[in-house]
mmCIF file with all atom_site columns, C-alpha atoms in Angstrom:
data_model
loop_
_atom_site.group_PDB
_atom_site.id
_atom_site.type_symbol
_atom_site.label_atom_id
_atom_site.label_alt_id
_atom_site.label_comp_id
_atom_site.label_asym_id
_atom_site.label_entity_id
_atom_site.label_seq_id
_atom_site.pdbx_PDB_ins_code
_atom_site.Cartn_x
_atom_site.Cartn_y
_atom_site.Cartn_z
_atom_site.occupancy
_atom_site.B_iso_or_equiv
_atom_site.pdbx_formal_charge
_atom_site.auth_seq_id
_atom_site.auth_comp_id
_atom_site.auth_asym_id
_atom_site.auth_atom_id
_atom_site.pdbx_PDB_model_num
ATOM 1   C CA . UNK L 1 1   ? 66.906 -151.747 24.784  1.00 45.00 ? 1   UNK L CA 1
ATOM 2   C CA . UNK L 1 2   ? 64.437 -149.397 23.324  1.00 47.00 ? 2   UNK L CA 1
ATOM 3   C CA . UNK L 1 3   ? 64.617 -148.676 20.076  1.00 48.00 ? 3   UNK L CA 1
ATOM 4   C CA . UNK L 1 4   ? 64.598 -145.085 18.341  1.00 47.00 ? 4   UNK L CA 1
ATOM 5   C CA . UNK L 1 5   ? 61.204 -144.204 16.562  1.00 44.00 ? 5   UNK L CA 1
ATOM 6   C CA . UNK L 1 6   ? 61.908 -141.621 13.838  1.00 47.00 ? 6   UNK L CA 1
ATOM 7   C CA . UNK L 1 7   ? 59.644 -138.596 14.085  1.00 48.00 ? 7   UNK L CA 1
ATOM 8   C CA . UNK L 1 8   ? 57.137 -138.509 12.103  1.00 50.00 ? 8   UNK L CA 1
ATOM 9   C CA . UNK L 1 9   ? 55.536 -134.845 10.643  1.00 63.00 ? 9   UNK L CA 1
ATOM 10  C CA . UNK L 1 10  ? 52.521 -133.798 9.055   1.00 79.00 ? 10  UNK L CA 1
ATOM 11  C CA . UNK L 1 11  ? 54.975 -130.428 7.804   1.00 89.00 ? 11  UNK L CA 1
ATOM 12  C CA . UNK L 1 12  ? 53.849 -129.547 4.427   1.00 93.00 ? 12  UNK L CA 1
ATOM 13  C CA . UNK L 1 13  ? 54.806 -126.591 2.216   1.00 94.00 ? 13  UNK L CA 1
ATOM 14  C CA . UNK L 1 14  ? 52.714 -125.317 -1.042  1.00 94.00 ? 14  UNK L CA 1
ATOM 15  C CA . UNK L 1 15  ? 54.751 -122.522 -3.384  1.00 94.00 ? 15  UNK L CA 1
ATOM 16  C CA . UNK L 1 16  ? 52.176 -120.276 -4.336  1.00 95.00 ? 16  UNK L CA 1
ATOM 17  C CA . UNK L 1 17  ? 55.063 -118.702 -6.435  1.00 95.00 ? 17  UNK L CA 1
ATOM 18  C CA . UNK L 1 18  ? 59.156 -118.968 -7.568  1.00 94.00 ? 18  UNK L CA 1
ATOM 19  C CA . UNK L 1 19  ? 61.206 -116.110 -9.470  1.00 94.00 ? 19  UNK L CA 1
ATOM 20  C CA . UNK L 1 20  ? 64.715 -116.289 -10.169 1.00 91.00 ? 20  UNK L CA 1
ATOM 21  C CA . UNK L 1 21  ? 67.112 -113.934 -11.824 1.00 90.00 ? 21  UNK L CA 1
ATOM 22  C CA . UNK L 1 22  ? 69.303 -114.915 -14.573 1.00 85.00 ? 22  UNK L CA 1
ATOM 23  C CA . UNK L 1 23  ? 72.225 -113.532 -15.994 1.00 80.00 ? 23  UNK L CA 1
ATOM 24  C CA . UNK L 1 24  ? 74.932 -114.601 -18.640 1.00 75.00 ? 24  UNK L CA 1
ATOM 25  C CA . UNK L 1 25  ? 73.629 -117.422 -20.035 1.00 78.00 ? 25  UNK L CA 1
ATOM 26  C CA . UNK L 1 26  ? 76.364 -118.933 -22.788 1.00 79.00 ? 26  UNK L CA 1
ATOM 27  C CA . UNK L 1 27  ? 76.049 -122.079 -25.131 1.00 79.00 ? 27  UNK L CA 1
ATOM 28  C CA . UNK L 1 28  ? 78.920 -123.669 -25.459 1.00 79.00 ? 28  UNK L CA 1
ATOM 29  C CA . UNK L 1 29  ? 80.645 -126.171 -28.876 1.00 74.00 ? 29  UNK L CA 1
ATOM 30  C CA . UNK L 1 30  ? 83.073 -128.286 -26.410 1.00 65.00 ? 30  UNK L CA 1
ATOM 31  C CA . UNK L 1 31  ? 84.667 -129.569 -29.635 1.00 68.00 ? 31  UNK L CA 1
ATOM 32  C CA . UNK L 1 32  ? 85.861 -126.295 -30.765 1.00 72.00 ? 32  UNK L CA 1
ATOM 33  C CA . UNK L 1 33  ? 85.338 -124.118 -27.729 1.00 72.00 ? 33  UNK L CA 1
ATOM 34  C CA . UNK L 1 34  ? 82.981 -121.862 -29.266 1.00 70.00 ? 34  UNK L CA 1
ATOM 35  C CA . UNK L 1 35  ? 81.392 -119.869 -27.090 1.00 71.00 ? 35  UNK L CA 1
ATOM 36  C CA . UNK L 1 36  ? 77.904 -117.808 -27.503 1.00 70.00 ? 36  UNK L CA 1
ATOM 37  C CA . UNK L 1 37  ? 75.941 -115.473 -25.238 1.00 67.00 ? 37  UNK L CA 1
ATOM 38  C CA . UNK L 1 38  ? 72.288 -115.826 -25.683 1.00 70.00 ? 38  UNK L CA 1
ATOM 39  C CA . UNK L 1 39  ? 71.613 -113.772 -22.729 1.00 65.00 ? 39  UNK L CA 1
ATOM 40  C CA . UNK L 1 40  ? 73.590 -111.009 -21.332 1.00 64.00 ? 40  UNK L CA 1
ATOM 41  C CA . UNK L 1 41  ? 71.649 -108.749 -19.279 1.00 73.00 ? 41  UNK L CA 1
ATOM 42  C CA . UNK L 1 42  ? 69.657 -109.314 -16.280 1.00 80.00 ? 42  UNK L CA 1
ATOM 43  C CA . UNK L 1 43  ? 66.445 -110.973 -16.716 1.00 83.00 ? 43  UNK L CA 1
ATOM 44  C CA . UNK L 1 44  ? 63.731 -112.509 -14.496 1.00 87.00 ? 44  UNK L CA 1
ATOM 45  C CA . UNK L 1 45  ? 62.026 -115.998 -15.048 1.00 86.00 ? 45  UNK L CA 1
ATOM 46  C CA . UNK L 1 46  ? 58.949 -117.482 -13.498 1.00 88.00 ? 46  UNK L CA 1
ATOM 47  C CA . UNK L 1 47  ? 58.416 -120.895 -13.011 1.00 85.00 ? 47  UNK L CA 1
ATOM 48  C CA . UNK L 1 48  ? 55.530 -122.898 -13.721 1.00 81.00 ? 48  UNK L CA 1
ATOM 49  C CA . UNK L 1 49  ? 54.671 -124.415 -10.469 1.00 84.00 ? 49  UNK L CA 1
ATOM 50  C CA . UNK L 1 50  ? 52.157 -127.336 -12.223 1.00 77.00 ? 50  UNK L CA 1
ATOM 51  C CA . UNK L 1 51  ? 54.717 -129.859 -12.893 1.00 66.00 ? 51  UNK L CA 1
ATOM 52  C CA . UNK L 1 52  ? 55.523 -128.532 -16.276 1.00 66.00 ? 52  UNK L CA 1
ATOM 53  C CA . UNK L 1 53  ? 59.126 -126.925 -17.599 1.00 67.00 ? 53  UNK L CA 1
ATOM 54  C CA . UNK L 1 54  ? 59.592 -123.682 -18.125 1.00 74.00 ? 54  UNK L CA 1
ATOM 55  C CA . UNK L 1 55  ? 60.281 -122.611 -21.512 1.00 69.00 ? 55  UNK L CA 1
ATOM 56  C CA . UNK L 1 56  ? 61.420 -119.611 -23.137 1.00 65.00 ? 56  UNK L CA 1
ATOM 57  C CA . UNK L 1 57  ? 62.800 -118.007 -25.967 1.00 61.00 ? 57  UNK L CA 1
ATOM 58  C CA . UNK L 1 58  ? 66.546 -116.947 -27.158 1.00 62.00 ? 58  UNK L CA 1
ATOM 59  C CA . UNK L 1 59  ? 67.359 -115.648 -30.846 1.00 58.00 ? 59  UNK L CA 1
ATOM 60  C CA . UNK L 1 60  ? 70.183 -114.567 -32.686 1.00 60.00 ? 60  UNK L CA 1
ATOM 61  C CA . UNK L 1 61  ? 72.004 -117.934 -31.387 1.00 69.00 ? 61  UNK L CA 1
ATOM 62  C CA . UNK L 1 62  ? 75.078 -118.479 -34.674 1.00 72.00 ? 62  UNK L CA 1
ATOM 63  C CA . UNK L 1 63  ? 74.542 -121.362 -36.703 1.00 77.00 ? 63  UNK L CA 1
ATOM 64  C CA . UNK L 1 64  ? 76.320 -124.077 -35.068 1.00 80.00 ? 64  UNK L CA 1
ATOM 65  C CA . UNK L 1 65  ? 76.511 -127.319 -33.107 1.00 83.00 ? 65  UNK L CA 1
ATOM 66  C CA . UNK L 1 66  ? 76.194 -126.535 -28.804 1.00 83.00 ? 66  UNK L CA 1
ATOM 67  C CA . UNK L 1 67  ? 76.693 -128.766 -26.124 1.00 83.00 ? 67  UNK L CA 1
ATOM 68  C CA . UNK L 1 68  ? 77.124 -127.450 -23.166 1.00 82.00 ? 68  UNK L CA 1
ATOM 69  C CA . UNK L 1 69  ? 74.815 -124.196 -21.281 1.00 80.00 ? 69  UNK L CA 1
ATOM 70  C CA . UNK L 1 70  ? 76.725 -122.207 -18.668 1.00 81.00 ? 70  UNK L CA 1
ATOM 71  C CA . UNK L 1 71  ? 74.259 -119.991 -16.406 1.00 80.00 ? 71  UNK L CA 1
ATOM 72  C CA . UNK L 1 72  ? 74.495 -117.818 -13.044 1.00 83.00 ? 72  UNK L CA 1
ATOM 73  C CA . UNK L 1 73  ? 71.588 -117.313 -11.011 1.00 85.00 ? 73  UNK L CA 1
ATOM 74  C CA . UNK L 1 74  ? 72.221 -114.030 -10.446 1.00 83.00 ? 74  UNK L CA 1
ATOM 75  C CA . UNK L 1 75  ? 71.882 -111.868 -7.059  1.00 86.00 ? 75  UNK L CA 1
ATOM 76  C CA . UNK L 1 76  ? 71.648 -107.947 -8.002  1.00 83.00 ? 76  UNK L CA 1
ATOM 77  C CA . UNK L 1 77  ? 74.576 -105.931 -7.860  1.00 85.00 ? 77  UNK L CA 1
ATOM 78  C CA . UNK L 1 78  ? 74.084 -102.021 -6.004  1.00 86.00 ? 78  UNK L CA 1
ATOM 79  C CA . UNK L 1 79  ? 74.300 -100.528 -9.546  1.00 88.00 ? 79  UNK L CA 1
ATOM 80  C CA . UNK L 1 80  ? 71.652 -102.636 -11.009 1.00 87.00 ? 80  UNK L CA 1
ATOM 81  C CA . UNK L 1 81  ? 68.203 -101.834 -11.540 1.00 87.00 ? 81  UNK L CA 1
ATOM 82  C CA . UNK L 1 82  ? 65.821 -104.769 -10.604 1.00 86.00 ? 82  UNK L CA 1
ATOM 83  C CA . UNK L 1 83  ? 63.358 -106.584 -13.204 1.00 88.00 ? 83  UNK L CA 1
ATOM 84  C CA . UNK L 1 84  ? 61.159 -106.406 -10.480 1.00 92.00 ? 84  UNK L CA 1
ATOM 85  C CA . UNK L 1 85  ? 61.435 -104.647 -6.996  1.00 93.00 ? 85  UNK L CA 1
ATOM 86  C CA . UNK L 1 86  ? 61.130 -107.440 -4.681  1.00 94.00 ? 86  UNK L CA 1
ATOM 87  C CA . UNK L 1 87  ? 64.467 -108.481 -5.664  1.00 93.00 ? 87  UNK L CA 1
ATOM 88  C CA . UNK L 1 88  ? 65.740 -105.558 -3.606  1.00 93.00 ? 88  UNK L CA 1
ATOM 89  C CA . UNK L 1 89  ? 65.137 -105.158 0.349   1.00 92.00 ? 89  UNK L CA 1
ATOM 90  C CA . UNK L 1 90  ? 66.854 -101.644 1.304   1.00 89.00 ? 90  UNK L CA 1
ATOM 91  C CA . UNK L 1 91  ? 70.252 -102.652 1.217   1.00 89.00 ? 91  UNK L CA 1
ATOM 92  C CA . UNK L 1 92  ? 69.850 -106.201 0.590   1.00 92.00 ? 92  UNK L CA 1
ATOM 93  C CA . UNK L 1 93  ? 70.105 -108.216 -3.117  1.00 93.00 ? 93  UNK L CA 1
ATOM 94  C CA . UNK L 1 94  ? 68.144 -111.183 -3.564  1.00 93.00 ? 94  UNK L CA 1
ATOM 95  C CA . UNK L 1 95  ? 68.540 -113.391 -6.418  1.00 92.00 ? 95  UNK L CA 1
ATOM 96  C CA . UNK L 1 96  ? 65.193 -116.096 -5.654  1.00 94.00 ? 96  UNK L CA 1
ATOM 97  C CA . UNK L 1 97  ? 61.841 -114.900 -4.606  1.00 96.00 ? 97  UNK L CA 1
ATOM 98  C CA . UNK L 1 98  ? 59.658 -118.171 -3.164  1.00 97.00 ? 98  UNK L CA 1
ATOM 99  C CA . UNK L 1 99  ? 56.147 -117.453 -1.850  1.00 97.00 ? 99  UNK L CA 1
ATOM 100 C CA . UNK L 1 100 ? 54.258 -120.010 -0.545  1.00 96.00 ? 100 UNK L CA 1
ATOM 101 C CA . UNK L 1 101 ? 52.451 -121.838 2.503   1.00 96.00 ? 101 UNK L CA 1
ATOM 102 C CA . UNK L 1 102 ? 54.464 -123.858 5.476   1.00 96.00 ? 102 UNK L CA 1
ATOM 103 C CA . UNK L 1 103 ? 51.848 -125.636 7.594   1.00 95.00 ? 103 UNK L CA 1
ATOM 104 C CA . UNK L 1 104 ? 49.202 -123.252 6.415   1.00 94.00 ? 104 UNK L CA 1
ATOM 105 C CA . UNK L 1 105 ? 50.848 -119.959 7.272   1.00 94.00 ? 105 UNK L CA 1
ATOM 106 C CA . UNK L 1 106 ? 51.914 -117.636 4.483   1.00 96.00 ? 106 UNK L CA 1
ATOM 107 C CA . UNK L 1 107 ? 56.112 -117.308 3.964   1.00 96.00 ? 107 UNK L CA 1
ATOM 108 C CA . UNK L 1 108 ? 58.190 -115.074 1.632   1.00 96.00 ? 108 UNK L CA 1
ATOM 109 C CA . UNK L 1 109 ? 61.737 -117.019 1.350   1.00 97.00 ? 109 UNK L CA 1
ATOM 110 C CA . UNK L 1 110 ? 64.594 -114.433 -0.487  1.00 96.00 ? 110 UNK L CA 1
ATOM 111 C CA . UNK L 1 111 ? 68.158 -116.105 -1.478  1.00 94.00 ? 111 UNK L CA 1
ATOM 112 C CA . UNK L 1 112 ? 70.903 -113.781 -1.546  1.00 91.00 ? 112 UNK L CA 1
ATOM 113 C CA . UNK L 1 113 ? 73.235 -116.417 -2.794  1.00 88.00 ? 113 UNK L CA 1
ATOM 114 C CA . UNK L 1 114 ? 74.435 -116.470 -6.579  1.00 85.00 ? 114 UNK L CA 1
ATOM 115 C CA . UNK L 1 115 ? 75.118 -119.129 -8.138  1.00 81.00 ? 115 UNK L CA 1
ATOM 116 C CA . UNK L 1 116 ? 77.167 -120.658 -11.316 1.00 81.00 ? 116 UNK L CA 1
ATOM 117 C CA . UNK L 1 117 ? 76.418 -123.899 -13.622 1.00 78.00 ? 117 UNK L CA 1
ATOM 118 C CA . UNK L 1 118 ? 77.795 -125.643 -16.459 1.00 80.00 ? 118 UNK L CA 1
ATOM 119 C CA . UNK L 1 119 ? 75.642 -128.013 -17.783 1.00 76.00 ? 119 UNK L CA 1
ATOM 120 C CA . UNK L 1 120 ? 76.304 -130.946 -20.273 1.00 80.00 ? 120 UNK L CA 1
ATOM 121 C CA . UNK L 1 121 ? 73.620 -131.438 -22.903 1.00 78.00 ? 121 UNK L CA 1
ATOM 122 C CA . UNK L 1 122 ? 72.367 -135.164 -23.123 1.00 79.00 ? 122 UNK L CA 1
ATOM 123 C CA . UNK L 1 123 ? 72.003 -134.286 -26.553 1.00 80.00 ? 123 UNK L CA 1
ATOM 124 C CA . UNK L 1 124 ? 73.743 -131.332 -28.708 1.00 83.00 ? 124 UNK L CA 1
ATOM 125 C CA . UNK L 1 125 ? 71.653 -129.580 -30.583 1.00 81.00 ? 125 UNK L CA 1
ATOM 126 C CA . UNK L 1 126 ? 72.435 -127.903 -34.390 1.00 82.00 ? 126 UNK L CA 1
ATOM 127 C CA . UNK L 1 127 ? 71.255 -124.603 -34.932 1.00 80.00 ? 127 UNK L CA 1
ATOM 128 C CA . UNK L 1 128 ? 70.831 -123.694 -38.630 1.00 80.00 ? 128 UNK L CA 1
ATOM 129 C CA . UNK L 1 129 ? 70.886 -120.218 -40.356 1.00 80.00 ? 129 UNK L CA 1
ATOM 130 C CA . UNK L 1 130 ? 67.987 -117.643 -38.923 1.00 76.00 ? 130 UNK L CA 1
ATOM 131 C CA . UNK L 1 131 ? 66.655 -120.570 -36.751 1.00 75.00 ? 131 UNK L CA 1
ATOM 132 C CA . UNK L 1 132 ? 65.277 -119.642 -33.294 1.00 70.00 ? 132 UNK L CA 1
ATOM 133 C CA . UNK L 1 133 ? 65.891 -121.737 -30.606 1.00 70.00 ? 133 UNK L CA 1
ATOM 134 C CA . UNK L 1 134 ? 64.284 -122.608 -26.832 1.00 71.00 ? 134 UNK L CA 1
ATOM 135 C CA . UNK L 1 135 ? 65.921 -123.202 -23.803 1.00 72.00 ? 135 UNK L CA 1
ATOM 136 C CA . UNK L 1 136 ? 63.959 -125.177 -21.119 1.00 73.00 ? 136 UNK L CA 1
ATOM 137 C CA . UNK L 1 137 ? 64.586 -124.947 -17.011 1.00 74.00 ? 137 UNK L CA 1
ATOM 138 C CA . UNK L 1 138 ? 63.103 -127.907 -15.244 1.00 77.00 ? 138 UNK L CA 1
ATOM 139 C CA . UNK L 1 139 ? 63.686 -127.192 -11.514 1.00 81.00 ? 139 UNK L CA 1
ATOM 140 C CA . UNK L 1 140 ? 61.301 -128.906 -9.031  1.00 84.00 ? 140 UNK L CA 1
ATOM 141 C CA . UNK L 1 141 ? 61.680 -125.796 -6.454  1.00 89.00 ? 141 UNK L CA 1
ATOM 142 C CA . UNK L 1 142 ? 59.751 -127.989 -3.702  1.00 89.00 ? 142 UNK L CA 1
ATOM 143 C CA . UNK L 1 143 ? 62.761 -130.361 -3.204  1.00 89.00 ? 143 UNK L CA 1
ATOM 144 C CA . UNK L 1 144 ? 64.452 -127.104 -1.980  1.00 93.00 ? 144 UNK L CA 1
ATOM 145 C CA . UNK L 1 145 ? 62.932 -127.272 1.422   1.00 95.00 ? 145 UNK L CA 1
ATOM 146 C CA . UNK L 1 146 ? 64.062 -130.704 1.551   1.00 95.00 ? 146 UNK L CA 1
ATOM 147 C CA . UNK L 1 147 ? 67.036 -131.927 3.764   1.00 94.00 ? 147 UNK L CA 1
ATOM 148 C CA . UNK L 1 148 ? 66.984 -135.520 3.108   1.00 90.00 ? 148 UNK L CA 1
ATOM 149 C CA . UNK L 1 149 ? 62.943 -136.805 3.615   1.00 89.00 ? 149 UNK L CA 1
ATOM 150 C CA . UNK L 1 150 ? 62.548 -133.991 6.688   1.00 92.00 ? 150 UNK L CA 1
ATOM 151 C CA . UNK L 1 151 ? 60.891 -130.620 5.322   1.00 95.00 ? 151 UNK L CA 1
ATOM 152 C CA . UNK L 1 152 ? 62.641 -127.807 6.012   1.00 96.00 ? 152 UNK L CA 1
ATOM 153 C CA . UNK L 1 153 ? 60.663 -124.267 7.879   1.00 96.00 ? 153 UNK L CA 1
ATOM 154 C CA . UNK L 1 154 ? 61.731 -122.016 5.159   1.00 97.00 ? 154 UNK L CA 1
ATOM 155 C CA . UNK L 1 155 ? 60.844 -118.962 7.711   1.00 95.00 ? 155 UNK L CA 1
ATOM 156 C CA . UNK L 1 156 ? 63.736 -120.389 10.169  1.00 96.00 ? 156 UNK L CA 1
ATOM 157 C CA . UNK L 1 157 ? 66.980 -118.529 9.254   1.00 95.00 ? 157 UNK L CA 1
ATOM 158 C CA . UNK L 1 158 ? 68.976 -122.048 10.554  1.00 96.00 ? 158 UNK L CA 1
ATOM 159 C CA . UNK L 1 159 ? 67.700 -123.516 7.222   1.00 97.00 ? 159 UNK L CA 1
ATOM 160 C CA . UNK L 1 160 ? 68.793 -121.064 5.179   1.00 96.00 ? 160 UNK L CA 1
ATOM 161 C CA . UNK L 1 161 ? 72.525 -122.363 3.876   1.00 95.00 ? 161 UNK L CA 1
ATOM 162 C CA . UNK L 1 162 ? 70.440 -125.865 3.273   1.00 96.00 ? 162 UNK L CA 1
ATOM 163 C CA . UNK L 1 163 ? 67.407 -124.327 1.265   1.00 96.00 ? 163 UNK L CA 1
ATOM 164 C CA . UNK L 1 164 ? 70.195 -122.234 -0.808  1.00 93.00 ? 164 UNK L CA 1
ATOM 165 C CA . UNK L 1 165 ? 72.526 -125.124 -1.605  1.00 91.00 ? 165 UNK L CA 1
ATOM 166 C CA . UNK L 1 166 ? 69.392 -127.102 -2.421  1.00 92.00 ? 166 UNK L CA 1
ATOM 167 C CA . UNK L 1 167 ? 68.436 -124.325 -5.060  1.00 90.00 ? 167 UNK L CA 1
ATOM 168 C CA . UNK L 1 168 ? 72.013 -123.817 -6.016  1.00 85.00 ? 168 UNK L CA 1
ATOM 169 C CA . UNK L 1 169 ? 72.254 -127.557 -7.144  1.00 82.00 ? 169 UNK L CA 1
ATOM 170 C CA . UNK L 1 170 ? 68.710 -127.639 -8.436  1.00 82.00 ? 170 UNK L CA 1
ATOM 171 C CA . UNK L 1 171 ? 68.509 -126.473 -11.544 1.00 75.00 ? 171 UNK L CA 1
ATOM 172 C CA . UNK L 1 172 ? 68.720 -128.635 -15.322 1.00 71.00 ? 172 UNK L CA 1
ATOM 173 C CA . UNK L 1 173 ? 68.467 -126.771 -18.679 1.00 67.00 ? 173 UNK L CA 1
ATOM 174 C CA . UNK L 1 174 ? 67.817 -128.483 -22.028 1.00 68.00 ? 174 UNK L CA 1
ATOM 175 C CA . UNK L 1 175 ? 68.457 -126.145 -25.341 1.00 65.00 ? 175 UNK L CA 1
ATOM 176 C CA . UNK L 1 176 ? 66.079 -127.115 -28.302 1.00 65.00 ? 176 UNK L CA 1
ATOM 177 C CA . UNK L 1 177 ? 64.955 -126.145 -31.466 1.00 67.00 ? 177 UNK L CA 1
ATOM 178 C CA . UNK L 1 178 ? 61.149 -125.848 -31.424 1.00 66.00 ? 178 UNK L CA 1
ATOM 179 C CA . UNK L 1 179 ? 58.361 -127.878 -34.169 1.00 63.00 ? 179 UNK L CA 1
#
């Protein structure tokens, strides 16, 4: 019998750049179910694309002991005025913005999906009185065009539900105090 030689591909993808917008991001006390927003509105984030996390800023956080960070990746309602237009296509919402390279030619990849997490903190943090404190995304946005070990066209609308759920599962936040 012959045997089945898996197919190999010389497919290879470079992000040139990855926005996402964010929306209701809470901290959480599981102990006493206290609940914070740190972010309310609609707001855009960048990734750094060089292997590092992407950090930024929240204040006015109450003094307190956190353990948990609930988010939505958030896909723009009608009423809604975008951080930045190429979230909106005519009459289409997009909540991710990937440009980038497949096999050399340029690609524009738009999620409509949004998309909810609660995380558990490895660690909890304490936040003391006027203290101002970070919240870090690490998301490796190239495993998105992943299906298993097989890179995925992100220009072929068949991969679409695949690159989304990829993104939807993708994402780990860590809440810190900075040095």
């Amino acid at each position: 019998t012959e045997k089945s030689i898996p197919k190999v591909t010389d497919d290879t993808i470079e992000l040139d750049e990855v926005k996402i917008l964010f929306k209701d991001i809470k901290i959480k006390n599981q102990a006493n179910n206290e609940h914070r927003h740190i972010k309310v509105n609609t707001f855009m984030v960048n990734l750094n694309l060089n292997g590092m996390t992407t950090d930024f800023a929240v204040a006015n956080v109450s003094p307190g002991i956190y353990d948990r960070v609930k988010f939505e990746v958030h896909k723009l309602e009608d009423s809604e005025e975008p951080p930045d237009p190429e979230f909106r296509d005519g009459n289409l919402n997009y909540s991710v913005i990937v440009k980038g390279k497949y096999n050399s030619l340029q690609f524009r990849y738009r999620s409509r999906k949004s998309a909810h997490q609660n995380l558990k903190l490895e660690t909890p943090i304490e936040v003391g009185e006027n203290e101002r404190a970070n919240l870090t995304i690490t998301v490796y946005p190239h495993s998105w065009f992943y299906n298993n070990s097989v890179l995925m066209d992100p220009n072929d609308p068949g991969n679409e539900n695949l690159i989304d759920n990829n993104i939807e599962k993708s994402f780990n936040f860590e809440f810190f105090l900075p040095k």
